[in-house]
Amino acid sequence: MKLKKVFQRKETKYLLSSEQFQPFLGALQQRMKIDEYGQHTILSLYYDTDDFRFIRHSMDKPKYKEKFRIRSYGVPSQDSLVFLEIKKKVNGIVYKRRVPLSYSDYQSWIRSGEFPTTIQPLQIAAEIRWLFKQNHDLSPRVLIAYDRLSLFASEDSEFRVTFDQNIRYRENNLTLSEGSYGQLIAPEIGVLMEVKAMGAYPLWFVEQLNQYGVRKASFSKYTQTYQRHLFKKEDIQNVI
């Protein structure tokens, strides 16, 4: 299967209570299908500067913002694929560009700073090199993991709905192969739903949102982690 390396879409978030989730999911499955991976765990290792410049800029809600992360679908072995991702948001549109590497090649890149000669796409690899050249102190800051269920609409493969549960983080032992354990970011959160689409929602989906009282919410995993768990620690360290 050909790996998709470039994404362009709108991403809208909603928060569901645990009581809302199961009946809403059941209703969606009348029109959508769970993808081939079923419920799976995603690990995202976020890079930032010493002063957390990327996330601070993002919190100001600018028209343009970007993040860099390493994403793994499941806890990786040496042969597993991981993805080096630049995620940008411009005027409400999300652009995600990524390079796949084996986990062993990723570890070699961390040690040497050099990509394997076979890396593709070259343009995205060049963008990653430029990002690190412009931000010399860019390094892993936090690992965020969660359990995801993804659904797609048969009549529109670009319309997807994902449900994330048990959203957790850790700021130490930032090695993907060490597992997905961590502390819950927001224990009061039931399920985070993201709707990924470029055009208008199907009418039937809008009706489902209204029927089950599902409302939009602002919830960035990295932002919430920084605000709730990293911000105060950083201030204390700066004072010391």
mmCIF file of C-alpha atoms in Angstrom:
data_model
loop_
_atom_site.group_PDB
_atom_site.id
_atom_site.type_symbol
_atom_site.label_atom_id
_atom_site.label_comp_id
_atom_site.label_asym_id
_atom_site.label_seq_id
_atom_site.Cartn_x
_atom_site.Cartn_y
_atom_site.Cartn_z
ATOM 1 C CA MET A 1 0.000 0.000 0.000
ATOM 2 C CA LYS A 2 1.360 3.403 -0.960
ATOM 3 C CA LEU A 3 2.050 5.595 2.061
ATOM 4 C CA LYS A 4 0.492 9.023 1.966
ATOM 5 C CA LYS A 5 3.075 11.704 2.718
ATOM 6 C CA VAL A 6 1.172 14.974 2.189
ATOM 7 C CA PHE A 7 -2.156 15.925 3.751
ATOM 8 C CA GLN A 8 -4.291 19.041 3.353
ATOM 9 C CA ARG A 9 -7.578 19.402 5.222
ATOM 10 C CA LYS A 10 -9.568 21.098 7.941
ATOM 11 C CA GLU A 11 -9.547 19.453 11.357
ATOM 12 C CA THR A 12 -12.376 20.234 13.752
ATOM 13 C CA LYS A 13 -12.450 18.938 17.312
ATOM 14 C CA TYR A 14 -15.299 17.910 19.567
ATOM 15 C CA LEU A 15 -15.399 16.581 23.133
ATOM 16 C CA LEU A 16 -17.753 13.727 24.001
ATOM 17 C CA SER A 17 -18.610 12.358 27.397
ATOM 18 C CA SER A 18 -18.188 8.628 27.953
ATOM 19 C CA GLU A 19 -22.009 8.373 27.972
ATOM 20 C CA GLN A 20 -22.290 10.079 24.580
ATOM 21 C CA PHE A 21 -19.538 8.102 22.915
ATOM 22 C CA GLN A 22 -20.985 4.606 22.491
ATOM 23 C CA PRO A 23 -24.441 5.581 21.145
ATOM 24 C CA PHE A 24 -22.895 8.234 18.870
ATOM 25 C CA LEU A 25 -20.337 5.730 17.549
ATOM 26 C CA GLY A 26 -23.085 3.197 16.939
ATOM 27 C CA ALA A 27 -25.063 5.747 14.941
ATOM 28 C CA LEU A 28 -22.012 6.677 12.830
ATOM 29 C CA GLN A 29 -21.372 3.051 11.976
ATOM 30 C CA GLN A 30 -24.631 3.029 10.042
ATOM 31 C CA ARG A 31 -22.891 5.277 7.468
ATOM 32 C CA MET A 32 -19.168 4.860 8.169
ATOM 33 C CA LYS A 33 -16.698 2.001 8.615
ATOM 34 C CA ILE A 34 -13.910 1.487 11.117
ATOM 35 C CA ASP A 35 -10.616 1.397 9.226
ATOM 36 C CA GLU A 36 -8.427 -1.692 8.932
ATOM 37 C CA TYR A 37 -6.354 -0.874 12.025
ATOM 38 C CA GLY A 38 -9.245 -0.951 14.495
ATOM 39 C CA GLN A 39 -8.432 0.631 17.830
ATOM 40 C CA HIS A 40 -4.712 1.326 17.901
ATOM 41 C CA THR A 41 -2.209 3.331 19.912
ATOM 42 C CA ILE A 42 -0.468 6.397 18.499
ATOM 43 C CA LEU A 43 2.707 7.859 20.002
ATOM 44 C CA SER A 44 3.806 11.386 19.106
ATOM 45 C CA LEU A 45 7.151 12.756 20.237
ATOM 46 C CA TYR A 46 6.991 16.563 20.076
ATOM 47 C CA TYR A 47 10.128 18.604 19.466
ATOM 48 C CA ASP A 48 10.475 22.187 20.652
ATOM 49 C CA THR A 49 13.121 24.738 21.592
ATOM 50 C CA ASP A 50 14.544 25.300 25.068
ATOM 51 C CA ASP A 51 12.033 28.100 25.688
ATOM 52 C CA PHE A 52 9.129 26.191 24.076
ATOM 53 C CA ARG A 53 8.959 28.762 21.291
ATOM 54 C CA PHE A 54 6.828 26.614 18.958
ATOM 55 C CA ILE A 55 4.014 25.937 21.410
ATOM 56 C CA ARG A 56 4.080 29.482 22.830
ATOM 57 C CA HIS A 57 3.671 30.841 19.306
ATOM 58 C CA SER A 58 0.832 28.391 18.632
ATOM 59 C CA MET A 59 -1.012 29.523 21.768
ATOM 60 C CA ASP A 60 -1.094 33.098 20.424
ATOM 61 C CA LYS A 61 -3.433 31.776 17.682
ATOM 62 C CA PRO A 62 -1.504 33.223 14.722
ATOM 63 C CA LYS A 63 -2.595 32.769 11.118
ATOM 64 C CA TYR A 64 0.480 30.559 10.588
ATOM 65 C CA LYS A 65 1.942 28.033 13.011
ATOM 66 C CA GLU A 66 3.901 24.817 12.808
ATOM 67 C CA LYS A 67 4.963 21.818 14.873
ATOM 68 C CA PHE A 68 7.514 19.072 14.414
ATOM 69 C CA ARG A 69 6.996 15.590 15.799
ATOM 70 C CA ILE A 70 7.936 11.946 15.366
ATOM 71 C CA ARG A 71 4.879 9.716 15.073
ATOM 72 C CA SER A 72 4.675 5.980 15.622
ATOM 73 C CA TYR A 73 1.661 3.737 15.189
ATOM 74 C CA GLY A 74 2.173 1.393 18.110
ATOM 75 C CA VAL A 75 5.363 0.967 20.123
ATOM 76 C CA PRO A 76 8.076 0.608 17.471
ATOM 77 C CA SER A 77 10.599 -2.170 17.014
ATOM 78 C CA GLN A 78 13.830 -1.569 15.079
ATOM 79 C CA ASP A 79 12.138 -2.420 11.768
ATOM 80 C CA SER A 80 8.938 -0.439 12.391
ATOM 81 C CA LEU A 81 8.155 2.655 10.364
ATOM 82 C CA VAL A 82 8.007 5.995 12.142
ATOM 83 C CA PHE A 83 7.131 9.319 10.545
ATOM 84 C CA LEU A 84 8.968 12.620 10.800
ATOM 85 C CA GLU A 85 6.181 15.165 10.460
ATOM 86 C CA ILE A 86 5.993 18.883 9.900
ATOM 87 C CA LYS A 87 2.472 19.996 10.705
ATOM 88 C CA LYS A 88 1.470 23.506 9.676
ATOM 89 C CA LYS A 89 -1.774 25.400 10.048
ATOM 90 C CA VAL A 90 -2.436 28.337 7.743
ATOM 91 C CA ASN A 91 -5.700 30.285 7.987
ATOM 92 C CA GLY A 92 -7.496 27.279 9.446
ATOM 93 C CA ILE A 93 -6.192 24.724 6.921
ATOM 94 C CA VAL A 94 -3.905 21.965 8.206
ATOM 95 C CA TYR A 95 -0.969 20.889 6.028
ATOM 96 C CA LYS A 96 0.911 17.795 7.154
ATOM 97 C CA ARG A 97 4.071 16.688 5.368
ATOM 98 C CA ARG A 98 5.937 13.605 6.512
ATOM 99 C CA VAL A 99 8.927 11.386 5.815
ATOM 100 C CA PRO A 100 8.802 7.673 6.704
ATOM 101 C CA LEU A 101 11.871 6.048 8.230
ATOM 102 C CA SER A 102 12.551 2.749 9.922
ATOM 103 C CA TYR A 103 12.964 3.211 13.656
ATOM 104 C CA SER A 104 16.609 2.139 13.375
ATOM 105 C CA ASP A 105 17.216 4.800 10.670
ATOM 106 C CA TYR A 106 15.497 7.383 12.874
ATOM 107 C CA GLN A 107 17.863 6.508 15.732
ATOM 108 C CA SER A 108 20.831 6.836 13.356
ATOM 109 C CA TRP A 109 19.570 10.268 12.306
ATOM 110 C CA ILE A 110 19.323 11.332 15.948
ATOM 111 C CA ARG A 111 22.939 10.287 16.555
ATOM 112 C CA SER A 112 24.508 11.603 13.342
ATOM 113 C CA GLY A 113 22.146 14.285 12.047
ATOM 114 C CA GLU A 114 22.295 12.633 8.622
ATOM 115 C CA PHE A 115 19.384 11.060 6.772
ATOM 116 C CA PRO A 116 19.886 7.793 4.858
ATOM 117 C CA THR A 117 20.627 8.352 1.171
ATOM 118 C CA THR A 118 17.405 6.569 0.220
ATOM 119 C CA ILE A 119 15.129 8.980 2.067
ATOM 120 C CA GLN A 120 11.990 10.166 0.241
ATOM 121 C CA PRO A 121 10.490 12.635 -0.454
ATOM 122 C CA LEU A 122 13.670 14.702 -0.782
ATOM 123 C CA GLN A 123 11.786 18.010 -0.640
ATOM 124 C CA ILE A 124 10.248 17.245 2.747
ATOM 125 C CA ALA A 125 13.585 15.967 4.078
ATOM 126 C CA ALA A 126 15.119 19.291 2.993
ATOM 127 C CA GLU A 127 12.383 21.172 4.873
ATOM 128 C CA ILE A 128 13.191 19.195 8.026
ATOM 129 C CA ARG A 129 16.907 19.973 7.664
ATOM 130 C CA TRP A 130 16.094 23.671 7.273
ATOM 131 C CA LEU A 131 13.852 23.605 10.352
ATOM 132 C CA PHE A 132 16.685 22.227 12.477
ATOM 133 C CA LYS A 133 19.198 24.627 10.963
ATOM 134 C CA GLN A 134 16.970 27.566 11.949
ATOM 135 C CA ASN A 135 16.310 26.173 15.429
ATOM 136 C CA HIS A 136 19.570 24.754 16.795
ATOM 137 C CA ASP A 137 18.063 23.848 20.170
ATOM 138 C CA LEU A 138 15.153 21.863 18.717
ATOM 139 C CA SER A 139 14.900 18.587 20.640
ATOM 140 C CA PRO A 140 12.314 16.170 22.135
ATOM 141 C CA ARG A 141 10.235 17.809 24.881
ATOM 142 C CA VAL A 142 7.218 15.597 25.527
ATOM 143 C CA LEU A 143 5.753 12.290 24.369
ATOM 144 C CA ILE A 144 1.976 12.132 23.948
ATOM 145 C CA ALA A 145 0.124 8.841 23.418
ATOM 146 C CA TYR A 146 -3.520 7.885 22.999
ATOM 147 C CA ASP A 147 -5.763 5.085 21.812
ATOM 148 C CA ARG A 148 -7.470 5.899 18.500
ATOM 149 C CA LEU A 149 -10.416 4.557 16.537
ATOM 150 C CA SER A 150 -10.764 5.863 12.969
ATOM 151 C CA LEU A 151 -13.825 5.787 10.725
ATOM 152 C CA PHE A 152 -14.158 6.640 7.048
ATOM 153 C CA ALA A 153 -17.135 7.246 4.775
ATOM 154 C CA SER A 154 -17.404 4.862 1.831
ATOM 155 C CA GLU A 155 -18.728 7.568 -0.487
ATOM 156 C CA ASP A 156 -15.997 10.076 0.456
ATOM 157 C CA SER A 157 -12.596 8.686 1.493
ATOM 158 C CA GLU A 158 -11.405 12.186 2.456
ATOM 159 C CA PHE A 159 -14.077 12.489 5.143
ATOM 160 C CA ARG A 160 -12.768 10.854 8.306
ATOM 161 C CA VAL A 161 -13.726 10.840 11.970
ATOM 162 C CA THR A 162 -11.322 9.786 14.713
ATOM 163 C CA PHE A 163 -11.912 9.133 18.419
ATOM 164 C CA ASP A 164 -9.014 9.464 20.864
ATOM 165 C CA GLN A 165 -9.153 8.098 24.413
ATOM 166 C CA ASN A 166 -6.764 7.838 27.368
ATOM 167 C CA ILE A 167 -4.733 10.830 26.165
ATOM 168 C CA ARG A 168 -1.530 10.703 28.191
ATOM 169 C CA TYR A 169 1.928 12.247 28.326
ATOM 170 C CA ARG A 170 5.373 11.888 29.804
ATOM 171 C CA GLU A 171 8.266 14.343 29.853
ATOM 172 C CA ASN A 172 10.975 11.884 30.864
ATOM 173 C CA ASN A 173 12.334 8.788 29.117
ATOM 174 C CA LEU A 174 11.412 10.243 25.728
ATOM 175 C CA THR A 175 12.124 7.078 23.766
ATOM 176 C CA LEU A 176 9.345 5.698 21.587
ATOM 177 C CA SER A 177 10.430 2.091 22.023
ATOM 178 C CA GLU A 178 10.006 2.343 25.813
ATOM 179 C CA GLY A 179 6.211 2.190 25.490
ATOM 180 C CA SER A 180 3.114 4.357 25.532
ATOM 181 C CA TYR A 181 2.759 4.786 29.290
ATOM 182 C CA GLY A 182 2.142 8.195 30.812
ATOM 183 C CA GLN A 183 -0.038 10.393 32.987
ATOM 184 C CA LEU A 184 -3.455 11.504 31.753
ATOM 185 C CA ILE A 185 -3.288 15.032 30.372
ATOM 186 C CA ALA A 186 -6.884 15.939 31.231
ATOM 187 C CA PRO A 187 -8.548 13.279 33.420
ATOM 188 C CA GLU A 188 -11.941 14.956 33.059
ATOM 189 C CA ILE A 189 -11.953 14.425 29.281
ATOM 190 C CA GLY A 190 -13.997 11.485 28.000
ATOM 191 C CA VAL A 191 -13.325 11.176 24.262
ATOM 192 C CA LEU A 192 -11.753 13.643 21.835
ATOM 193 C CA MET A 193 -13.290 13.454 18.369
ATOM 194 C CA GLU A 194 -11.645 15.000 15.314
ATOM 195 C CA VAL A 195 -13.421 15.467 12.005
ATOM 196 C CA LYS A 196 -11.041 15.675 9.047
ATOM 197 C CA ALA A 197 -12.567 17.077 5.870
ATOM 198 C CA MET A 198 -11.951 19.701 3.213
ATOM 199 C CA GLY A 199 -15.516 20.397 2.150
ATOM 200 C CA ALA A 200 -18.833 20.697 3.925
ATOM 201 C CA TYR A 201 -19.981 17.914 6.234
ATOM 202 C CA PRO A 202 -22.558 15.462 4.855
ATOM 203 C CA LEU A 203 -26.046 16.446 5.954
ATOM 204 C CA TRP A 204 -26.571 13.138 7.760
ATOM 205 C CA PHE A 205 -23.451 13.795 9.884
ATOM 206 C CA VAL A 206 -24.669 17.270 10.866
ATOM 207 C CA GLU A 207 -27.978 15.706 11.904
ATOM 208 C CA GLN A 208 -26.114 13.185 14.068
ATOM 209 C CA LEU A 209 -24.132 15.948 15.768
ATOM 210 C CA ASN A 210 -27.360 17.756 16.606
ATOM 211 C CA GLN A 211 -29.222 14.640 17.683
ATOM 212 C CA TYR A 212 -26.537 13.620 20.186
ATOM 213 C CA GLY A 213 -25.691 17.145 21.317
ATOM 214 C CA VAL A 214 -22.065 16.971 20.201
ATOM 215 C CA ARG A 215 -20.469 20.428 20.185
ATOM 216 C CA LYS A 216 -17.187 21.872 18.945
ATOM 217 C CA ALA A 217 -14.369 22.300 21.442
ATOM 218 C CA SER A 218 -10.854 23.693 21.463
ATOM 219 C CA PHE A 219 -8.433 21.010 22.623
ATOM 220 C CA SER A 220 -4.846 20.715 21.406
ATOM 221 C CA LYS A 221 -3.028 17.784 22.996
ATOM 222 C CA TYR A 222 0.347 19.523 23.058
ATOM 223 C CA THR A 223 -1.097 22.870 24.169
ATOM 224 C CA GLN A 224 -3.035 21.270 27.015
ATOM 225 C CA THR A 225 0.073 19.350 28.112
ATOM 226 C CA TYR A 226 2.156 22.513 28.118
ATOM 227 C CA GLN A 227 -0.437 24.641 29.919
ATOM 228 C CA ARG A 228 -1.362 22.059 32.546
ATOM 229 C CA HIS A 229 1.898 20.255 33.210
ATOM 230 C CA LEU A 230 4.980 21.923 31.691
ATOM 231 C CA PHE A 231 4.410 25.683 32.008
ATOM 232 C CA LYS A 232 4.833 26.026 35.791
ATOM 233 C CA LYS A 233 7.872 23.755 35.849
ATOM 234 C CA GLU A 234 9.495 25.782 33.096
ATOM 235 C CA ASP A 235 8.903 29.052 35.002
ATOM 236 C CA ILE A 236 10.456 27.595 38.143
ATOM 237 C CA GLN A 237 13.509 26.434 36.210
ATOM 238 C CA ASN A 238 13.894 29.888 34.632
ATOM 239 C CA VAL A 239 13.782 31.567 38.056
ATOM 240 C CA ILE A 240 16.404 29.174 39.423
#
